[in-house]
Amino acid sequence: DGGITQSPKYLFRKEGQNVTLSCEQNLNHDAMYWYRQDPGQGLRLIYYSQIVNDFQKGDIAEGYSVSREKKESFPLTVTSAQKNPTAFYLCASSIDRAVNEQFFGPGTRLTVL
Amino acid sequence: QKEVEQNSGPLSVPEGAIASLNCTYSDRGSQSFFWYRQYSGKSPELIMSIYSNGDKEDGRFTAQLNKASQYVSLLIRDSQPSDSATYLCAVNYGNNRLAFGKGNQVVVIP
């Protein structure tokens, strides 16, 4: 089945630790995105990548880092510099930059203890 | 930052009725508009895309776009309990970046 997978589904982190969230897609999509969602809030863009080995900051990139070494994979690292990391993290992809429809993975719920 | 407003509070509709959701956006240059459905605890699911002024129908869903007035709406006909969810409006504002509204919760009462 084609789709987007995210792991883990739930993640608990101690303050001061870096954690990496996985996002993989087998849809052959060029573009990938990371959003965070907080209760009662809209989705906010963290980082996006329109092509392998290239990515851009979104609206709330501080405290996060990404890499795009393979077309299929776009991992997100939440660093200790992120002041309020507890949130629902969503990865999405679209065919390419010219096609606007974005499709989401199941999400990772991160809780900082 | 581009703004997408969904100002209505939770919407309760009887089963079989029409649910109507509205969304306004700030970027006059936006060309692509989307509605996502999100069940509690789940990720958003794309249900409608609309690019031209007017109506677009897909099953029980109709999206309406008015670029001059900068609003997009979603109608759900013959509402079912399975339609109970939060509906997110999203607007493309260039470089394939989407701005999302905060969502409208719909509750269908059997």
mmCIF file of C-alpha atoms in Angstrom:
data_model
loop_
_atom_site.group_PDB
_atom_site.id
_atom_site.type_symbol
_atom_site.label_atom_id
_atom_site.label_comp_id
_atom_site.label_asym_id
_atom_site.label_seq_id
_atom_site.Cartn_x
_atom_site.Cartn_y
_atom_site.Cartn_z
ATOM 1 C CA ASP A 1 0.000 0.000 0.000
ATOM 2 C CA GLY A 2 1.225 3.487 -0.822
ATOM 3 C CA GLY A 3 1.255 5.997 1.942
ATOM 4 C CA ILE A 4 3.043 8.023 4.548
ATOM 5 C CA THR A 5 4.260 6.455 7.756
ATOM 6 C CA GLN A 6 5.377 8.197 10.916
ATOM 7 C CA SER A 7 7.052 6.666 13.909
ATOM 8 C CA PRO A 8 6.778 6.420 16.763
ATOM 9 C CA LYS A 9 3.075 7.057 17.344
ATOM 10 C CA TYR A 10 3.758 8.299 20.892
ATOM 11 C CA LEU A 11 7.033 9.668 22.200
ATOM 12 C CA PHE A 12 8.011 10.816 25.642
ATOM 13 C CA ARG A 13 11.046 12.972 26.165
ATOM 14 C CA LYS A 14 12.813 14.348 29.156
ATOM 15 C CA GLU A 15 13.678 18.021 29.174
ATOM 16 C CA GLY A 16 17.065 18.662 27.628
ATOM 17 C CA GLN A 17 16.978 15.677 25.282
ATOM 18 C CA ASN A 18 16.937 15.761 21.507
ATOM 19 C CA VAL A 19 14.519 13.402 19.785
ATOM 20 C CA THR A 20 14.062 12.467 16.136
ATOM 21 C CA LEU A 21 10.689 11.798 14.537
ATOM 22 C CA SER A 22 10.591 9.601 11.489
ATOM 23 C CA CYS A 23 8.583 10.266 8.306
ATOM 24 C CA GLU A 24 8.697 7.931 5.306
ATOM 25 C CA GLN A 25 6.633 7.933 2.119
ATOM 26 C CA ASN A 26 6.425 5.497 -0.773
ATOM 27 C CA LEU A 27 4.243 7.700 -2.969
ATOM 28 C CA ASN A 28 7.189 8.956 -5.022
ATOM 29 C CA HIS A 29 6.321 12.498 -3.920
ATOM 30 C CA ASP A 30 8.956 15.195 -4.330
ATOM 31 C CA ALA A 31 7.768 17.563 -1.607
ATOM 32 C CA MET A 32 7.510 16.845 2.115
ATOM 33 C CA TYR A 33 6.430 18.959 5.076
ATOM 34 C CA TRP A 34 6.436 19.016 8.847
ATOM 35 C CA TYR A 35 3.680 20.675 10.882
ATOM 36 C CA ARG A 36 2.876 20.866 14.536
ATOM 37 C CA GLN A 37 -0.626 21.069 15.953
ATOM 38 C CA ASP A 38 -1.469 22.333 19.407
ATOM 39 C CA PRO A 39 -4.921 21.990 21.005
ATOM 40 C CA GLY A 40 -7.357 24.485 19.514
ATOM 41 C CA GLN A 41 -4.753 25.712 17.028
ATOM 42 C CA GLY A 42 -4.331 25.418 13.324
ATOM 43 C CA LEU A 43 -1.438 23.519 11.839
ATOM 44 C CA ARG A 44 1.805 25.475 11.776
ATOM 45 C CA LEU A 45 4.567 24.777 9.289
ATOM 46 C CA ILE A 46 7.957 23.875 10.760
ATOM 47 C CA TYR A 47 10.065 22.907 7.736
ATOM 48 C CA TYR A 48 9.470 21.830 4.171
ATOM 49 C CA SER A 49 11.468 20.255 1.396
ATOM 50 C CA GLN A 50 10.617 20.395 -2.275
ATOM 51 C CA ILE A 51 13.508 18.263 -3.493
ATOM 52 C CA VAL A 52 16.156 15.937 -2.134
ATOM 53 C CA ASN A 53 19.053 17.677 -0.362
ATOM 54 C CA ASP A 54 17.139 20.928 -0.064
ATOM 55 C CA PHE A 55 14.783 22.265 2.619
ATOM 56 C CA GLN A 56 13.444 25.579 3.867
ATOM 57 C CA LYS A 57 12.320 26.942 7.196
ATOM 58 C CA GLY A 58 8.644 27.332 7.790
ATOM 59 C CA ASP A 59 6.938 29.681 10.216
ATOM 60 C CA ILE A 60 8.189 28.101 13.459
ATOM 61 C CA ALA A 61 11.559 26.482 12.678
ATOM 62 C CA GLU A 62 13.391 27.569 15.833
ATOM 63 C CA GLY A 63 14.430 24.574 17.938
ATOM 64 C CA TYR A 64 13.939 22.085 15.103
ATOM 65 C CA SER A 65 16.184 20.591 12.434
ATOM 66 C CA VAL A 66 15.589 18.373 9.400
ATOM 67 C CA SER A 67 17.430 16.501 6.688
ATOM 68 C CA ARG A 68 16.399 15.254 3.261
ATOM 69 C CA GLU A 69 19.027 12.784 2.119
ATOM 70 C CA LYS A 70 16.538 10.493 0.391
ATOM 71 C CA LYS A 71 13.361 11.237 -1.506
ATOM 72 C CA GLU A 72 11.404 8.870 0.717
ATOM 73 C CA SER A 73 12.522 10.196 4.078
ATOM 74 C CA PHE A 74 12.248 13.515 5.915
ATOM 75 C CA PRO A 75 13.150 13.108 9.597
ATOM 76 C CA LEU A 76 12.536 15.904 12.100
ATOM 77 C CA THR A 77 14.737 16.461 15.155
ATOM 78 C CA VAL A 78 13.247 18.308 18.075
ATOM 79 C CA THR A 79 16.173 19.814 19.928
ATOM 80 C CA SER A 80 16.503 20.896 23.525
ATOM 81 C CA ALA A 81 16.326 24.482 22.263
ATOM 82 C CA GLN A 82 12.627 24.067 21.462
ATOM 83 C CA LYS A 83 10.966 25.661 24.487
ATOM 84 C CA ASN A 84 7.557 24.040 24.268
ATOM 85 C CA PRO A 85 7.856 20.833 22.255
ATOM 86 C CA THR A 86 4.787 18.993 23.556
ATOM 87 C CA ALA A 87 2.485 18.786 20.516
ATOM 88 C CA PHE A 88 1.067 16.590 17.774
ATOM 89 C CA TYR A 89 3.572 16.433 14.895
ATOM 90 C CA LEU A 90 2.306 15.806 11.387
ATOM 91 C CA CYS A 91 4.278 14.958 8.277
ATOM 92 C CA ALA A 92 2.773 15.550 4.840
ATOM 93 C CA SER A 93 3.789 15.133 1.234
ATOM 94 C CA SER A 94 2.703 16.355 -2.197
ATOM 95 C CA ILE A 95 3.587 15.171 -5.679
ATOM 96 C CA ASP A 96 5.721 18.228 -6.416
ATOM 97 C CA ARG A 97 5.840 21.952 -5.795
ATOM 98 C CA ALA A 98 3.345 22.609 -8.574
ATOM 99 C CA VAL A 99 0.673 20.357 -7.121
ATOM 100 C CA ASN A 100 -0.930 21.758 -4.065
ATOM 101 C CA GLU A 101 -2.677 18.790 -2.529
ATOM 102 C CA GLN A 102 -0.891 17.643 0.588
ATOM 103 C CA PHE A 103 -1.507 14.271 2.212
ATOM 104 C CA PHE A 104 -0.773 13.573 5.839
ATOM 105 C CA GLY A 105 0.780 10.733 7.763
ATOM 106 C CA PRO A 106 -0.816 9.468 10.995
ATOM 107 C CA GLY A 107 1.209 11.779 13.255
ATOM 108 C CA THR A 108 3.472 11.502 16.284
ATOM 109 C CA ARG A 109 2.325 12.750 19.654
ATOM 110 C CA LEU A 110 5.323 14.091 21.597
ATOM 111 C CA THR A 111 5.138 14.729 25.322
ATOM 112 C CA VAL A 112 7.917 16.321 27.321
ATOM 113 C CA LEU A 113 8.078 15.076 30.883
ATOM 114 C CA GLN B 1 1.882 35.726 7.988
ATOM 115 C CA LYS B 2 -1.054 34.680 5.863
ATOM 116 C CA GLU B 3 -4.294 34.362 7.787
ATOM 117 C CA VAL B 4 -7.118 31.888 7.417
ATOM 118 C CA GLU B 5 -10.135 32.500 9.600
ATOM 119 C CA GLN B 6 -12.732 29.997 10.649
ATOM 120 C CA ASN B 7 -14.728 31.898 13.220
ATOM 121 C CA SER B 8 -17.781 29.762 13.817
ATOM 122 C CA GLY B 9 -17.995 27.870 17.076
ATOM 123 C CA PRO B 10 -18.949 24.191 17.281
ATOM 124 C CA LEU B 11 -21.770 23.377 14.879
ATOM 125 C CA SER B 12 -24.481 20.934 15.915
ATOM 126 C CA VAL B 13 -26.735 19.619 13.167
ATOM 127 C CA PRO B 14 -29.439 16.948 13.161
ATOM 128 C CA GLU B 15 -28.785 13.828 11.152
ATOM 129 C CA GLY B 16 -29.896 14.359 7.565
ATOM 130 C CA ALA B 17 -29.549 18.156 7.695
ATOM 131 C CA ILE B 18 -27.046 20.368 5.864
ATOM 132 C CA ALA B 19 -23.911 21.531 7.675
ATOM 133 C CA SER B 20 -22.419 24.785 6.383
ATOM 134 C CA LEU B 21 -18.868 25.877 7.154
ATOM 135 C CA ASN B 22 -17.194 29.130 6.149
ATOM 136 C CA CYS B 23 -13.610 30.256 5.828
ATOM 137 C CA THR B 24 -12.073 33.611 4.906
ATOM 138 C CA TYR B 25 -8.478 34.260 3.901
ATOM 139 C CA SER B 26 -6.207 37.280 3.733
ATOM 140 C CA ASP B 27 -3.975 36.637 0.704
ATOM 141 C CA ARG B 28 -5.765 37.892 -2.393
ATOM 142 C CA GLY B 29 -3.255 36.083 -4.597
ATOM 143 C CA SER B 30 -4.116 32.612 -3.304
ATOM 144 C CA GLN B 31 -5.217 30.210 -6.020
ATOM 145 C CA SER B 32 -5.769 26.872 -4.299
ATOM 146 C CA PHE B 33 -8.088 26.000 -1.458
ATOM 147 C CA PHE B 34 -8.655 22.819 0.499
ATOM 148 C CA TRP B 35 -10.894 21.290 3.107
ATOM 149 C CA TYR B 36 -9.580 18.624 5.449
ATOM 150 C CA ARG B 37 -11.521 16.481 7.888
ATOM 151 C CA GLN B 38 -9.854 15.556 11.169
ATOM 152 C CA TYR B 39 -11.290 13.047 13.591
ATOM 153 C CA SER B 40 -10.315 13.406 17.232
ATOM 154 C CA GLY B 41 -6.781 12.141 17.798
ATOM 155 C CA LYS B 42 -6.192 11.467 14.094
ATOM 156 C CA SER B 43 -4.413 13.262 11.278
ATOM 157 C CA PRO B 44 -6.177 15.484 8.709
ATOM 158 C CA GLU B 45 -7.688 13.832 5.645
ATOM 159 C CA LEU B 46 -8.121 15.788 2.407
ATOM 160 C CA ILE B 47 -11.786 15.795 1.358
ATOM 161 C CA MET B 48 -12.072 18.671 -1.137
ATOM 162 C CA SER B 49 -9.847 20.805 -3.344
ATOM 163 C CA ILE B 50 -11.121 23.832 -5.250
ATOM 164 C CA TYR B 51 -9.239 26.145 -7.590
ATOM 165 C CA SER B 52 -11.887 28.107 -9.544
ATOM 166 C CA ASN B 53 -14.711 30.378 -8.524
ATOM 167 C CA GLY B 54 -18.029 28.640 -8.130
ATOM 168 C CA ASP B 55 -19.145 25.300 -6.771
ATOM 169 C CA LYS B 56 -17.480 21.914 -6.802
ATOM 170 C CA GLU B 57 -19.451 18.866 -5.761
ATOM 171 C CA ASP B 58 -18.116 15.503 -4.629
ATOM 172 C CA GLY B 59 -20.693 13.142 -3.215
ATOM 173 C CA ARG B 60 -22.361 14.788 -0.236
ATOM 174 C CA PHE B 61 -19.735 17.551 -0.098
ATOM 175 C CA THR B 62 -19.875 20.851 -1.984
ATOM 176 C CA ALA B 63 -17.100 23.422 -1.851
ATOM 177 C CA GLN B 64 -17.857 26.997 -2.872
ATOM 178 C CA LEU B 65 -15.202 29.561 -3.747
ATOM 179 C CA ASN B 66 -15.520 33.321 -4.155
ATOM 180 C CA LYS B 67 -12.101 34.865 -4.763
ATOM 181 C CA ALA B 68 -13.429 38.422 -4.999
ATOM 182 C CA SER B 69 -14.836 38.173 -1.478
ATOM 183 C CA GLN B 70 -11.978 35.946 -0.315
ATOM 184 C CA TYR B 71 -14.044 33.203 1.158
ATOM 185 C CA VAL B 72 -14.464 29.500 0.675
ATOM 186 C CA SER B 73 -17.200 27.366 2.152
ATOM 187 C CA LEU B 74 -18.048 23.702 2.597
ATOM 188 C CA LEU B 75 -21.533 22.227 2.613
ATOM 189 C CA ILE B 76 -22.188 18.733 3.906
ATOM 190 C CA ARG B 77 -25.560 17.428 2.710
ATOM 191 C CA ASP B 78 -27.495 14.651 4.420
ATOM 192 C CA SER B 79 -25.184 14.849 7.433
ATOM 193 C CA GLN B 80 -24.327 11.523 9.059
ATOM 194 C CA PRO B 81 -22.942 10.774 12.526
ATOM 195 C CA SER B 82 -19.707 9.747 10.786
ATOM 196 C CA ASP B 83 -19.347 13.372 9.636
ATOM 197 C CA SER B 84 -18.784 14.432 13.254
ATOM 198 C CA ALA B 85 -15.238 15.806 13.146
ATOM 199 C CA THR B 86 -13.233 19.004 12.940
ATOM 200 C CA TYR B 87 -13.011 20.535 9.473
ATOM 201 C CA LEU B 88 -9.883 22.482 8.567
ATOM 202 C CA CYS B 89 -9.731 25.083 5.821
ATOM 203 C CA ALA B 90 -6.348 25.436 4.099
ATOM 204 C CA VAL B 91 -5.174 28.030 1.602
ATOM 205 C CA ASN B 92 -2.113 27.898 -0.619
ATOM 206 C CA TYR B 93 -0.124 31.139 -0.469
ATOM 207 C CA GLY B 94 2.733 30.404 -2.763
ATOM 208 C CA ASN B 95 5.621 27.980 -3.072
ATOM 209 C CA ASN B 96 3.134 25.232 -2.220
ATOM 210 C CA ARG B 97 2.879 26.389 1.375
ATOM 211 C CA LEU B 98 -0.476 26.015 3.089
ATOM 212 C CA ALA B 99 -1.945 28.218 5.805
ATOM 213 C CA PHE B 100 -4.557 26.482 7.962
ATOM 214 C CA GLY B 101 -7.498 27.794 9.898
ATOM 215 C CA LYS B 102 -8.070 26.607 13.447
ATOM 216 C CA GLY B 103 -10.938 24.403 12.332
ATOM 217 C CA ASN B 104 -14.656 24.069 12.943
ATOM 218 C CA GLN B 105 -16.049 21.216 14.988
ATOM 219 C CA VAL B 106 -19.166 19.589 13.583
ATOM 220 C CA VAL B 107 -21.402 17.380 15.716
ATOM 221 C CA VAL B 108 -24.133 15.421 13.952
ATOM 222 C CA ILE B 109 -26.935 14.487 16.321
ATOM 223 C CA PRO B 110 -28.717 11.206 15.526
#
